[in-house]
Coordinates of C-alpha atoms in Angstrom, one line a residue:
M1 CA 66.7 186.7 55.7
N2 CA 65.4 189.9 57.3
P3 CA 67.6 190.8 60.3
F4 CA 64.6 192.4 62.0
S5 CA 62.3 189.4 61.6
E6 CA 61.0 187.5 64.6
S7 CA 62.9 184.3 63.4
S8 CA 66.2 186.2 63.3
H9 CA 65.6 187.4 66.9
K10 CA 64.8 183.8 67.9
S11 CA 68.0 182.5 66.3
R12 CA 70.1 185.0 68.2
H13 CA 68.3 184.1 71.4
F14 CA 68.9 180.4 70.9
G15 CA 72.6 181.1 70.3
W16 CA 72.8 182.2 74.0
L17 CA 70.7 179.2 75.1
F18 CA 73.2 176.9 73.2
F19 CA 76.1 178.6 74.9
A20 CA 74.5 178.2 78.3
L21 CA 73.8 174.5 77.6
L22 CA 77.5 173.9 76.8
L23 CA 78.3 174.9 80.4
L24 CA 76.3 171.9 81.6
I25 CA 78.1 169.4 79.5
P26 CA 81.0 167.7 81.3
G27 CA 84.3 168.9 80.0
H28 CA 82.9 172.0 78.3
A29 CA 83.7 175.2 80.3
T30 CA 82.5 173.7 83.6
F31 CA 83.8 175.9 86.4
A32 CA 82.9 177.0 89.9
V33 CA 82.5 180.8 90.1
T34 CA 84.8 182.1 92.8
E35 CA 84.0 185.1 95.0
E36 CA 86.8 187.1 93.2
R37 CA 85.4 186.3 89.8
M38 CA 81.9 187.2 90.9
Q39 CA 83.1 190.6 92.3
A40 CA 85.0 191.4 89.1
T41 CA 81.9 190.4 87.1
R42 CA 79.6 192.7 89.2
E43 CA 82.0 195.6 88.7
Q44 CA 82.1 195.0 84.9
M45 CA 78.3 194.9 84.8
L46 CA 78.0 198.1 86.7
E47 CA 80.5 199.9 84.5
R48 CA 78.7 199.0 81.3
L49 CA 75.2 199.6 82.7
P50 CA 74.8 203.2 81.4
E51 CA 75.6 201.9 77.9
I52 CA 73.2 199.0 78.3
E53 CA 70.5 201.4 79.5
H54 CA 71.2 203.7 76.5
L55 CA 70.5 200.7 74.1
W56 CA 67.3 199.8 76.1
N57 CA 66.1 203.4 76.0
R58 CA 66.5 203.6 72.2
G59 CA 64.6 200.4 71.8
L60 CA 67.5 198.7 70.1
T61 CA 67.7 195.8 72.6
G62 CA 65.3 193.9 74.8
E63 CA 65.3 191.5 77.7
S64 CA 64.6 187.9 76.9
S65 CA 62.5 185.7 79.1
E66 CA 65.7 183.7 80.0
G67 CA 67.5 186.8 81.4
F68 CA 69.7 187.8 78.5
I69 CA 69.8 190.9 76.3
V70 CA 68.7 190.4 72.7
A71 CA 69.2 192.8 69.8
R72 CA 65.8 194.2 68.6
S73 CA 67.4 196.1 65.7
S74 CA 70.6 196.4 63.7
L75 CA 73.5 197.3 66.0
R76 CA 77.0 198.6 65.4
Q77 CA 79.8 196.2 66.1
F78 CA 80.8 197.8 69.5
E79 CA 77.1 197.6 70.6
T80 CA 77.0 193.9 69.7
E81 CA 80.2 193.3 71.6
L82 CA 78.8 195.2 74.6
I83 CA 75.7 192.9 74.6
D84 CA 77.9 189.8 74.2
D85 CA 80.1 190.9 77.2
E86 CA 77.0 191.6 79.3
N87 CA 75.4 188.3 78.4
R88 CA 78.6 186.5 79.2
D89 CA 78.8 188.2 82.6
R90 CA 75.1 187.4 83.2
L91 CA 75.8 183.8 82.6
V92 CA 78.6 183.9 85.2
L93 CA 76.2 185.6 87.6
Y94 CA 73.5 183.0 87.0
R95 CA 76.0 180.2 87.4
Y96 CA 77.2 181.7 90.8
I97 CA 73.6 182.1 92.1
S98 CA 72.8 178.5 90.9
E99 CA 75.8 177.1 92.7
K100 CA 75.0 179.0 95.9
T101 CA 71.3 178.2 96.0
G102 CA 71.0 174.8 94.2
V103 CA 68.5 176.3 91.8
D104 CA 69.1 175.4 88.2
L105 CA 70.8 177.9 85.9
F106 CA 67.7 178.4 83.7
T107 CA 65.4 179.1 86.6
V108 CA 67.8 181.7 87.9
G109 CA 67.9 183.4 84.5
R110 CA 64.1 183.4 84.2
A111 CA 63.7 184.7 87.7
R112 CA 66.1 187.6 86.9
A113 CA 64.2 188.3 83.6
A114 CA 61.0 188.6 85.6
I115 CA 62.6 191.0 88.1
I116 CA 64.1 193.2 85.2
A117 CA 60.6 193.3 83.6
Q118 CA 58.9 194.4 86.8
R119 CA 61.5 197.1 87.6
A120 CA 62.0 198.3 84.1
E121 CA 61.2 201.9 83.1
R122 CA 58.5 202.4 80.6
G123 CA 59.3 201.4 77.0
L124 CA 61.8 198.5 77.6
W125 CA 61.3 195.6 75.2
V126 CA 60.7 192.4 77.3
Q127 CA 59.9 188.9 76.2
T128 CA 57.0 187.2 77.9
P129 CA 57.4 183.6 79.1
A130 CA 55.2 182.7 76.0
G131 CA 57.8 184.3 73.7
E132 CA 55.9 187.5 72.8
W133 CA 57.8 190.8 72.7
V134 CA 56.1 193.7 74.5
R135 CA 57.1 197.1 75.7
T136 CA 56.8 197.8 79.4
Q137 CA 54.1 200.3 80.5

C-alpha cells in the first residue's frame, strides 16, 4: 500500500476517530477533565506549537475536518510522536469543552477544525467537511 495514498491518509484519520469513540464507551478511558489537567494540556500544546507549525509549513501534515492533525507525507518517528501527543492533547481539550458546554465531542472538534482553517496561514493542508484535501489560500 502506498503510504501517500488517500486511502492511507483515511486509515490514519479513522484511527483517531476510533480512539475518540473509545472515550464514549462506558469503562473505556472515561474521565472528567479537571482544571489542572486542562492547564497542563494547554501548556504542553503551546510548547509544541512551533514544531507543529514547522510540519504544517513544510506541507508534511494537515488539519482534518474533525480537528486532528494528519500526516500528509512520510514522517520521522519523533514527528509522528509529536503529532500523536498533539492529537491526544486535542482530545483532552475537546473533551473539556464538551463537558463544559454540553456540546458533543465531535461537534467541538469539527468547530475547532473550521476555526483553524479560517485562521491558517497560506498553504496549510486542510480537509473540507466533504473529505477533500485543499491548501489554504
